[in-house]
PDB file of C-alpha atoms and ligand atoms in Angstrom:
ATOM      1  CA  MET A   1       0.329  -0.032   0.091  1.00 71.00           C
ATOM      2  CA  LEU A   2       1.188   3.663  -0.732  1.00 91.00           C
ATOM      3  CA  GLU A   3       2.634   5.398   2.235  1.00 93.00           C
ATOM      4  CA  ILE A   4       0.168   8.053   1.624  1.00 94.00           C
ATOM      5  CA  ARG A   5      -2.790   5.707   1.677  1.00 96.00           C
ATOM      6  CA  ILE A   6      -1.370   4.533   4.969  1.00 97.00           C
ATOM      7  CA  ILE A   7      -1.191   7.755   6.718  1.00 98.00           C
ATOM      8  CA  ALA A   8      -4.991   8.234   5.610  1.00 98.00           C
ATOM      9  CA  GLU A   9      -5.957   4.619   7.055  1.00 98.00           C
ATOM     10  CA  ALA A  10      -3.877   5.873  10.264  1.00 98.00           C
ATOM     11  CA  GLU A  11      -5.779   8.843  10.660  1.00 97.00           C
ATOM     12  CA  LYS A  12      -9.280   7.138  10.063  1.00 97.00           C
ATOM     13  CA  TYR A  13      -8.023   4.929  12.715  1.00 96.00           C
ATOM     14  CA  VAL A  14      -7.543   7.153  15.602  1.00 95.00           C
ATOM     15  CA  GLN A  15     -10.528   9.452  14.651  1.00 93.00           C
ATOM     16  CA  GLU A  16     -12.552   5.939  15.685  1.00 91.00           C
ATOM     17  CA  LEU A  17     -10.212   5.216  18.481  1.00 90.00           C
ATOM     18  CA  PHE A  18     -10.360   8.630  20.244  1.00 87.00           C
ATOM     19  CA  ALA A  19     -14.130   9.273  19.672  1.00 83.00           C
ATOM     20  CA  HIS A  20     -15.046   9.526  23.195  1.00 74.00           C
ATOM     21  CA  ASP A  21     -12.275  10.921  25.335  1.00 66.00           C
ATOM     22  CA  TYR A  22     -12.593  14.328  26.921  1.00 60.00           C
ATOM     23  CA  SER A  23      -9.408  14.294  29.158  1.00 55.00           C
ATOM     24  CA  GLY A  24      -7.189  16.295  26.476  1.00 53.00           C
ATOM     25  CA  HIS A  25      -5.878  12.973  24.815  1.00 65.00           C
ATOM     26  CA  ASP A  26      -8.475  13.358  21.824  1.00 83.00           C
ATOM     27  CA  VAL A  27      -7.964  12.529  18.098  1.00 91.00           C
ATOM     28  CA  TRP A  28      -7.599  16.667  17.745  1.00 92.00           C
ATOM     29  CA  HIS A  29      -4.164  16.186  19.964  1.00 93.00           C
ATOM     30  CA  THR A  30      -3.129  13.506  17.535  1.00 95.00           C
ATOM     31  CA  MET A  31      -3.718  15.542  14.813  1.00 96.00           C
ATOM     32  CA  ARG A  32      -1.921  18.523  15.908  1.00 97.00           C
ATOM     33  CA  VAL A  33       0.882  16.619  16.960  1.00 98.00           C
ATOM     34  CA  THR A  34       1.154  14.866  13.337  1.00 98.00           C
ATOM     35  CA  ARG A  35       0.931  18.175  11.652  1.00 98.00           C
ATOM     36  CA  ASN A  36       3.789  20.027  13.964  1.00 98.00           C
ATOM     37  CA  ALA A  37       5.804  16.799  13.928  1.00 98.00           C
ATOM     38  CA  ALA A  38       5.446  17.072  10.038  1.00 98.00           C
ATOM     39  CA  GLN A  39       6.691  20.806   9.988  1.00 98.00           C
ATOM     40  CA  ILE A  40       9.544  20.010  12.409  1.00 98.00           C
ATOM     41  CA  ALA A  41      10.700  17.255  10.001  1.00 98.00           C
ATOM     42  CA  ALA A  42      10.445  18.861   6.984  1.00 98.00           C
ATOM     43  CA  ALA A  43      12.803  21.791   8.474  1.00 98.00           C
ATOM     44  CA  GLU A  44      14.995  19.107   9.826  1.00 98.00           C
ATOM     45  CA  LYS A  45      14.996  16.718   7.156  1.00 98.00           C
ATOM     46  CA  ALA A  46      13.666  13.787   8.807  1.00 98.00           C
ATOM     47  CA  ASP A  47      11.991  10.707   7.217  1.00 98.00           C
ATOM     48  CA  LEU A  48       8.349  12.046   7.178  1.00 98.00           C
ATOM     49  CA  PHE A  49       6.407   8.623   6.664  1.00 98.00           C
ATOM     50  CA  ILE A  50       8.073   7.371   9.813  1.00 98.00           C
ATOM     51  CA  VAL A  51       7.465  10.684  11.466  1.00 98.00           C
ATOM     52  CA  GLN A  52       3.786  11.034  10.623  1.00 98.00           C
ATOM     53  CA  LEU A  53       2.995   7.373  11.293  1.00 98.00           C
ATOM     54  CA  ALA A  54       4.730   7.291  14.821  1.00 98.00           C
ATOM     55  CA  ALA A  55       2.749  10.598  15.466  1.00 98.00           C
ATOM     56  CA  LEU A  56      -0.353   9.186  14.579  1.00 98.00           C
ATOM     57  CA  LEU A  57       0.040   6.159  16.609  1.00 97.00           C
ATOM     58  CA  HIS A  58       1.755   7.711  19.657  1.00 96.00           C
ATOM     59  CA  ASP A  59      -1.286   7.692  21.964  1.00 94.00           C
ATOM     60  CA  VAL A  60      -3.184   4.724  20.950  1.00 94.00           C
ATOM     61  CA  ASP A  61      -1.852   2.460  23.692  1.00 93.00           C
ATOM     62  CA  ASP A  62      -1.402   5.380  26.512  1.00 90.00           C
ATOM     63  CA  ILE A  63      -1.478   3.718  29.566  1.00 86.00           C
ATOM     64  CA  LYS A  64      -4.204   5.766  30.641  1.00 81.00           C
ATOM     65  CA  LEU A  65      -6.182   5.103  27.396  1.00 82.00           C
ATOM     66  CA  SER A  66      -5.296   1.435  26.968  1.00 87.00           C
ATOM     67  CA  PRO A  67      -3.776  -0.032  29.811  1.00 89.00           C
ATOM     68  CA  GLU A  68      -4.115  -3.536  29.060  1.00 93.00           C
ATOM     69  CA  THR A  69      -2.249  -2.992  25.444  1.00 94.00           C
ATOM     70  CA  HIS A  70       0.257  -0.560  26.747  1.00 92.00           C
ATOM     71  CA  LYS A  71       3.109  -2.878  27.464  1.00 92.00           C
ATOM     72  CA  ASN A  72       3.511  -4.404  24.209  1.00 94.00           C
ATOM     73  CA  LEU A  73       1.919  -1.543  22.165  1.00 95.00           C
ATOM     74  CA  ASP A  74      -0.740  -4.114  20.555  1.00 97.00           C
ATOM     75  CA  ARG A  75      -2.953  -1.680  19.022  1.00 97.00           C
ATOM     76  CA  ALA A  76       0.069  -0.101  17.044  1.00 97.00           C
ATOM     77  CA  VAL A  77       1.567  -3.113  16.297  1.00 98.00           C
ATOM     78  CA  THR A  78      -1.990  -4.646  14.990  1.00 98.00           C
ATOM     79  CA  PHE A  79      -2.651  -1.777  12.622  1.00 98.00           C
ATOM     80  CA  MET A  80       0.823  -1.873  11.205  1.00 98.00           C
ATOM     81  CA  GLN A  81       0.726  -5.445  10.630  1.00 98.00           C
ATOM     82  CA  LYS A  82      -2.602  -5.394   8.976  1.00 97.00           C
ATOM     83  CA  HIS A  83      -1.309  -2.695   6.923  1.00 97.00           C
ATOM     84  CA  ARG A  84       1.696  -5.210   5.791  1.00 96.00           C
ATOM     85  CA  LEU A  85       4.385  -2.837   6.934  1.00 97.00           C
ATOM     86  CA  PRO A  86       8.126  -4.171   6.962  1.00 97.00           C
ATOM     87  CA  GLU A  87       9.119  -5.573  10.066  1.00 97.00           C
ATOM     88  CA  ASP A  88      11.798  -2.565  10.267  1.00 98.00           C
ATOM     89  CA  THR A  89       9.159  -0.105   9.940  1.00 98.00           C
ATOM     90  CA  ILE A  90       7.115  -1.484  12.860  1.00 98.00           C
ATOM     91  CA  ARG A  91      10.458  -1.815  15.302  1.00 98.00           C
ATOM     92  CA  GLN A  92      11.127   1.773  14.507  1.00 98.00           C
ATOM     93  CA  VAL A  93       7.724   3.526  15.100  1.00 98.00           C
ATOM     94  CA  CYS A  94       7.272   1.138  18.176  1.00 97.00           C
ATOM     95  CA  THR A  95      10.642   2.547  19.422  1.00 96.00           C
ATOM     96  CA  ILE A  96       9.657   5.883  19.069  1.00 96.00           C
ATOM     97  CA  ILE A  97       6.336   5.545  20.997  1.00 96.00           C
ATOM     98  CA  ARG A  98       8.309   3.807  23.803  1.00 94.00           C
ATOM     99  CA  GLU A  99      10.718   6.600  24.008  1.00 93.00           C
ATOM    100  CA  ILE A 100       8.535   9.888  23.452  1.00 90.00           C
ATOM    101  CA  SER A 101       6.378   9.732  26.985  1.00 72.00           C
ATOM    102  CA  PHE A 102       7.067  12.652  29.349  1.00 53.00           C
ATOM    103  CA  GLY A 103       5.092  10.999  32.393  1.00 55.00           C
ATOM    104  CA  GLY A 104       6.435   7.659  32.381  1.00 59.00           C
ATOM    105  CA  ASN A 105      10.452   7.678  31.620  1.00 67.00           C
ATOM    106  CA  PRO A 106      11.483  10.562  29.662  1.00 70.00           C
ATOM    107  CA  ARG A 107      14.180   9.714  27.100  1.00 87.00           C
ATOM    108  CA  THR A 108      16.167  11.603  24.052  1.00 94.00           C
ATOM    109  CA  PRO A 109      14.865   9.283  21.172  1.00 96.00           C
ATOM    110  CA  ALA A 110      17.745   7.513  19.528  1.00 96.00           C
ATOM    111  CA  THR A 111      16.559   8.770  15.973  1.00 98.00           C
ATOM    112  CA  LEU A 112      15.978  12.203  14.639  1.00 98.00           C
ATOM    113  CA  GLU A 113      12.739  10.919  13.756  1.00 98.00           C
ATOM    114  CA  GLY A 114      11.700  10.022  17.372  1.00 98.00           C
ATOM    115  CA  GLN A 115      13.147  13.542  18.226  1.00 98.00           C
ATOM    116  CA  CYS A 116      10.612  15.533  15.867  1.00 98.00           C
ATOM    117  CA  VAL A 117       7.718  13.330  17.491  1.00 98.00           C
ATOM    118  CA  GLN A 118       8.638  13.833  20.832  1.00 97.00           C
ATOM    119  CA  ASP A 119       9.209  17.743  20.230  1.00 97.00           C
ATOM    120  CA  ALA A 120       5.534  17.772  18.870  1.00 98.00           C
ATOM    121  CA  ASP A 121       4.076  15.864  21.403  1.00 96.00           C
ATOM    122  CA  ARG A 122       5.686  18.392  23.897  1.00 96.00           C
ATOM    123  CA  LEU A 123       5.034  21.425  21.969  1.00 98.00           C
ATOM    124  CA  ASP A 124       1.102  20.606  22.332  1.00 97.00           C
ATOM    125  CA  ALA A 125       1.256  21.020  25.700  1.00 97.00           C
ATOM    126  CA  THR A 126       2.659  24.516  25.647  1.00 98.00           C
ATOM    127  CA  GLY A 127       1.041  28.176  24.256  1.00 98.00           C
ATOM    128  CA  ALA A 128      -2.430  28.651  24.376  1.00 98.00           C
ATOM    129  CA  ILE A 129      -3.269  25.086  23.356  1.00 98.00           C
ATOM    130  CA  GLY A 130      -1.423  23.831  26.258  1.00 98.00           C
ATOM    131  CA  ILE A 131      -3.135  26.392  28.532  1.00 98.00           C
ATOM    132  CA  GLY A 132      -6.459  24.964  27.659  1.00 97.00           C
ATOM    133  CA  ARG A 133      -5.360  21.254  28.071  1.00 95.00           C
ATOM    134  CA  ALA A 134      -3.767  21.747  31.367  1.00 97.00           C
ATOM    135  CA  PHE A 135      -7.012  23.227  32.606  1.00 97.00           C
ATOM    136  CA  ALA A 136      -9.322  20.708  30.396  1.00 93.00           C
ATOM    137  CA  TYR A 137      -7.052  17.826  32.614  1.00 91.00           C
ATOM    138  CA  GLY A 138      -7.361  19.802  35.582  1.00 94.00           C
ATOM    139  CA  GLY A 139     -11.218  19.755  35.639  1.00 93.00           C
ATOM    140  CA  SER A 140     -11.185  16.354  34.485  1.00 89.00           C
ATOM    141  CA  HIS A 141      -9.149  15.085  37.599  1.00 90.00           C
ATOM    142  CA  ASN A 142     -10.864  17.389  40.011  1.00 92.00           C
ATOM    143  CA  ARG A 143      -8.320  19.762  40.622  1.00 93.00           C
ATOM    144  CA  VAL A 144      -8.300  23.372  41.494  1.00 95.00           C
ATOM    145  CA  MET A 145      -7.255  25.906  39.173  1.00 97.00           C
ATOM    146  CA  HIS A 146      -5.190  27.758  41.605  1.00 97.00           C
ATOM    147  CA  ASP A 147      -4.286  27.655  45.595  1.00 96.00           C
ATOM    148  CA  PRO A 148      -1.893  30.136  46.746  1.00 94.00           C
ATOM    149  CA  ASP A 149      -1.252  27.664  49.656  1.00 92.00           C
ATOM    150  CA  ILE A 150      -0.322  24.780  47.329  1.00 91.00           C
ATOM    151  CA  LEU A 151       3.587  25.508  46.168  1.00 88.00           C
ATOM    152  CA  PRO A 152       4.952  23.619  43.060  1.00 87.00           C
ATOM    153  CA  ARG A 153       7.084  20.652  43.535  1.00 83.00           C
ATOM    154  CA  GLU A 154      10.170  21.534  41.499  1.00 70.00           C
ATOM    155  CA  GLU A 155      11.408  17.687  41.830  1.00 69.00           C
ATOM    156  CA  ILE A 156       8.817  15.047  41.401  1.00 65.00           C
ATOM    157  CA  THR A 157       9.325  11.688  40.844  1.00 71.00           C
ATOM    158  CA  PRO A 158       6.980   9.940  37.981  1.00 69.00           C
ATOM    159  CA  GLU A 159       4.824   8.376  40.753  1.00 69.00           C
ATOM    160  CA  GLU A 160       4.468  11.700  42.346  1.00 66.00           C
ATOM    161  CA  TYR A 161       3.681  12.950  38.732  1.00 63.00           C
ATOM    162  CA  ARG A 162       0.703  10.882  38.415  1.00 64.00           C
ATOM    163  CA  ASN A 163      -0.866  10.865  41.967  1.00 63.00           C
ATOM    164  CA  HIS A 164       0.092  13.793  43.874  1.00 68.00           C
ATOM    165  CA  GLN A 165      -2.829  16.624  44.268  1.00 74.00           C
ATOM    166  CA  SER A 166      -1.526  19.727  42.835  1.00 87.00           C
ATOM    167  CA  THR A 167      -3.422  22.598  41.238  1.00 95.00           C
ATOM    168  CA  THR A 168      -3.246  23.444  37.402  1.00 97.00           C
ATOM    169  CA  ILE A 169      -1.372  26.950  37.690  1.00 97.00           C
ATOM    170  CA  ASN A 170       1.231  24.651  39.538  1.00 96.00           C
ATOM    171  CA  HIS A 171       1.704  22.503  36.587  1.00 95.00           C
ATOM    172  CA  PHE A 172       2.846  25.007  34.738  1.00 97.00           C
ATOM    173  CA  TYR A 173       5.907  25.208  36.533  1.00 95.00           C
ATOM    174  CA  GLU A 174       6.530  21.763  37.388  1.00 93.00           C
ATOM    175  CA  LYS A 175       6.269  20.800  33.608  1.00 93.00           C
ATOM    176  CA  LEU A 176       5.213  23.302  30.945  1.00 97.00           C
ATOM    177  CA  PHE A 177       7.767  25.915  31.447  1.00 97.00           C
ATOM    178  CA  LYS A 178      10.423  23.146  31.444  1.00 95.00           C
ATOM    179  CA  LEU A 179       9.528  21.692  27.875  1.00 96.00           C
ATOM    180  CA  LYS A 180      11.224  24.577  25.740  1.00 97.00           C
ATOM    181  CA  ASN A 181      14.899  23.699  27.573  1.00 96.00           C
ATOM    182  CA  LEU A 182      13.708  19.872  26.683  1.00 95.00           C
ATOM    183  CA  MET A 183      13.448  20.238  22.983  1.00 97.00           C
ATOM    184  CA  ASN A 184      15.490  17.890  20.480  1.00 98.00           C
ATOM    185  CA  THR A 185      15.511  20.201  17.382  1.00 98.00           C
ATOM    186  CA  GLU A 186      15.956  23.928  17.001  1.00 98.00           C
ATOM    187  CA  THR A 187      12.963  24.285  14.707  1.00 98.00           C
ATOM    188  CA  ALA A 188      10.811  23.062  17.725  1.00 98.00           C
ATOM    189  CA  ARG A 189      12.922  25.275  20.129  1.00 98.00           C
ATOM    190  CA  ARG A 190      12.091  28.197  18.135  1.00 98.00           C
ATOM    191  CA  LEU A 191       8.351  27.483  18.448  1.00 98.00           C
ATOM    192  CA  ALA A 192       8.420  26.716  21.891  1.00 98.00           C
ATOM    193  CA  GLU A 193       9.926  30.004  22.866  1.00 98.00           C
ATOM    194  CA  GLY A 194       7.142  31.883  21.591  1.00 98.00           C
ATOM    195  CA  ARG A 195       4.387  29.779  23.140  1.00 98.00           C
ATOM    196  CA  GLU A 196       6.197  30.228  26.556  1.00 98.00           C
ATOM    197  CA  ILE A 197       6.077  33.855  26.014  1.00 98.00           C
ATOM    198  CA  PHE A 198       2.330  33.696  25.738  1.00 98.00           C
ATOM    199  CA  MET A 199       2.065  31.269  29.194  1.00 98.00           C
ATOM    200  CA  ARG A 200       4.104  33.663  31.016  1.00 98.00           C
ATOM    201  CA  THR A 201       1.513  36.605  29.871  1.00 98.00           C
ATOM    202  CA  PHE A 202      -1.532  34.584  30.406  1.00 98.00           C
ATOM    203  CA  LEU A 203       0.024  33.883  34.380  1.00 98.00           C
ATOM    204  CA  GLU A 204       0.843  37.221  34.600  1.00 97.00           C
ATOM    205  CA  LYS A 205      -2.718  38.456  33.814  1.00 98.00           C
ATOM    206  CA  PHE A 206      -4.187  35.370  35.976  1.00 98.00           C
ATOM    207  CA  MET A 207      -2.285  36.643  39.016  1.00 97.00           C
ATOM    208  CA  LYS A 208      -3.356  40.110  38.510  1.00 97.00           C
ATOM    209  CA  GLU A 209      -7.033  39.267  38.436  1.00 97.00           C
ATOM    210  CA  TRP A 210      -6.787  37.098  41.110  1.00 97.00           C
ATOM    211  CA  GLU A 211      -5.043  39.818  43.347  1.00 96.00           C
ATOM    212  CA  GLY A 212      -8.147  41.858  42.198  1.00 95.00           C
ATOM    213  CA  GLU A 213      -5.816  44.210  40.360  1.00 93.00           C
ATOM    214  CA  GLY A 214      -7.713  44.825  36.927  1.00 81.00           C
TER     215      GLY A 214
HETATM  216  P1  ADP B 301       1.392  12.823  28.004  1.00 62.99           P
HETATM  217  O1  ADP B 301       1.042  11.402  28.306  1.00 62.99           O
HETATM  218  O2  ADP B 301       1.461  13.463  26.683  1.00 62.99           O
HETATM  219  O3  ADP B 301       2.967  13.187  28.607  1.00 62.99           O
HETATM  220  P2  ADP B 301       0.154  13.774  30.065  1.00 62.99           P
HETATM  221  O4  ADP B 301      -1.031  12.794  30.496  1.00 62.99           O
HETATM  222  O5  ADP B 301       1.151  14.067  31.092  1.00 62.99           O
HETATM  223  O6  ADP B 301       0.575  13.845  28.629  1.00 62.99           O
HETATM  224  O7  ADP B 301      -0.748  15.380  29.745  1.00 62.99           O
HETATM  225  C1  ADP B 301      -1.795  15.535  28.948  1.00 62.99           C
HETATM  226  C2  ADP B 301      -1.949  16.784  29.060  1.00 62.99           C
HETATM  227  O8  ADP B 301      -2.273  17.265  30.326  1.00 62.99           O
HETATM  228  C3  ADP B 301      -0.865  17.774  28.689  1.00 62.99           C
HETATM  229  O9  ADP B 301      -1.296  18.973  28.104  1.00 62.99           O
HETATM  230  C4  ADP B 301      -0.457  18.008  30.089  1.00 62.99           C
HETATM  231  O10 ADP B 301       0.220  19.385  30.348  1.00 62.99           O
HETATM  232  C5  ADP B 301      -1.679  18.106  30.661  1.00 62.99           C
HETATM  233  N1  ADP B 301      -1.546  17.624  31.964  1.00 62.99           N
HETATM  234  C6  ADP B 301      -0.639  16.791  32.844  1.00 62.99           C
HETATM  235  N2  ADP B 301      -0.848  16.480  34.029  1.00 62.99           N
HETATM  236  C7  ADP B 301      -1.634  17.866  34.483  1.00 62.99           C
HETATM  237  C8  ADP B 301      -1.871  18.277  35.518  1.00 62.99           C
HETATM  238  N3  ADP B 301      -1.124  17.567  37.049  1.00 62.99           N
HETATM  239  N4  ADP B 301      -2.480  19.558  35.957  1.00 62.99           N
HETATM  240  C9  ADP B 301      -2.957  20.084  34.546  1.00 62.99           C
HETATM  241  N5  ADP B 301      -2.511  19.390  33.347  1.00 62.99           N
HETATM  242  C10 ADP B 301      -2.051  18.449  33.351  1.00 62.99           C
HETATM  243 NI1   NI B 302       0.806  13.051  23.143  1.00 62.99          NI
END
């Protein structure tokens, strides 16, 4: 099957799979990551097919969405086998999916293709979209927006990252402002810079309004 057909099939597959998720891991996240990853890949001269396929499949076996297939990436593998992709491609894509998660065990992907997908995934947690996702996630996990008495935790273990009761505002300090420096590619770092400035402007205004100053 032509590569372009496989990408179209993968888009259809994730659209069906993510039809009922409202926690911020919806199909639009996957589509934004795929678009940004392709843009970064073009600028960095990475393999566009591998990057797009890995981006489209990066969340289908996410531990929160599909705990029973997470370990062996069964959904991603089954999709690729069904479309008769070579073993080597399947292995490359699976490696990328495993490498990119921030919450689990963040690693710098070994290949440029993996680095592009990781950057695009992280980029989607920043900027205006990142602000929207953070509050959507906070709401769906019963977190308050802000509590001046709960301070951000600068150093947290993966376990604490998942379980501790913090606030959405603290999430900016615990994760979102760290993302710019974690970008692998120059292209993504430039995009992240603009997005970080926007998030800082947002927080300044949020705090002013919190204090009743405007
Ligand atoms: P990933 O699996 O892509 O690393 P996460 O599940 O950590 O993603 O996060 C998904 C989205 O929810 C991101 O935009 C992230 O910033 C946001 N998010 C994760 N944890 C929190 C939190 N404690 N408070 C607010 N937003 C969060
Ligand atoms: Ni993601």
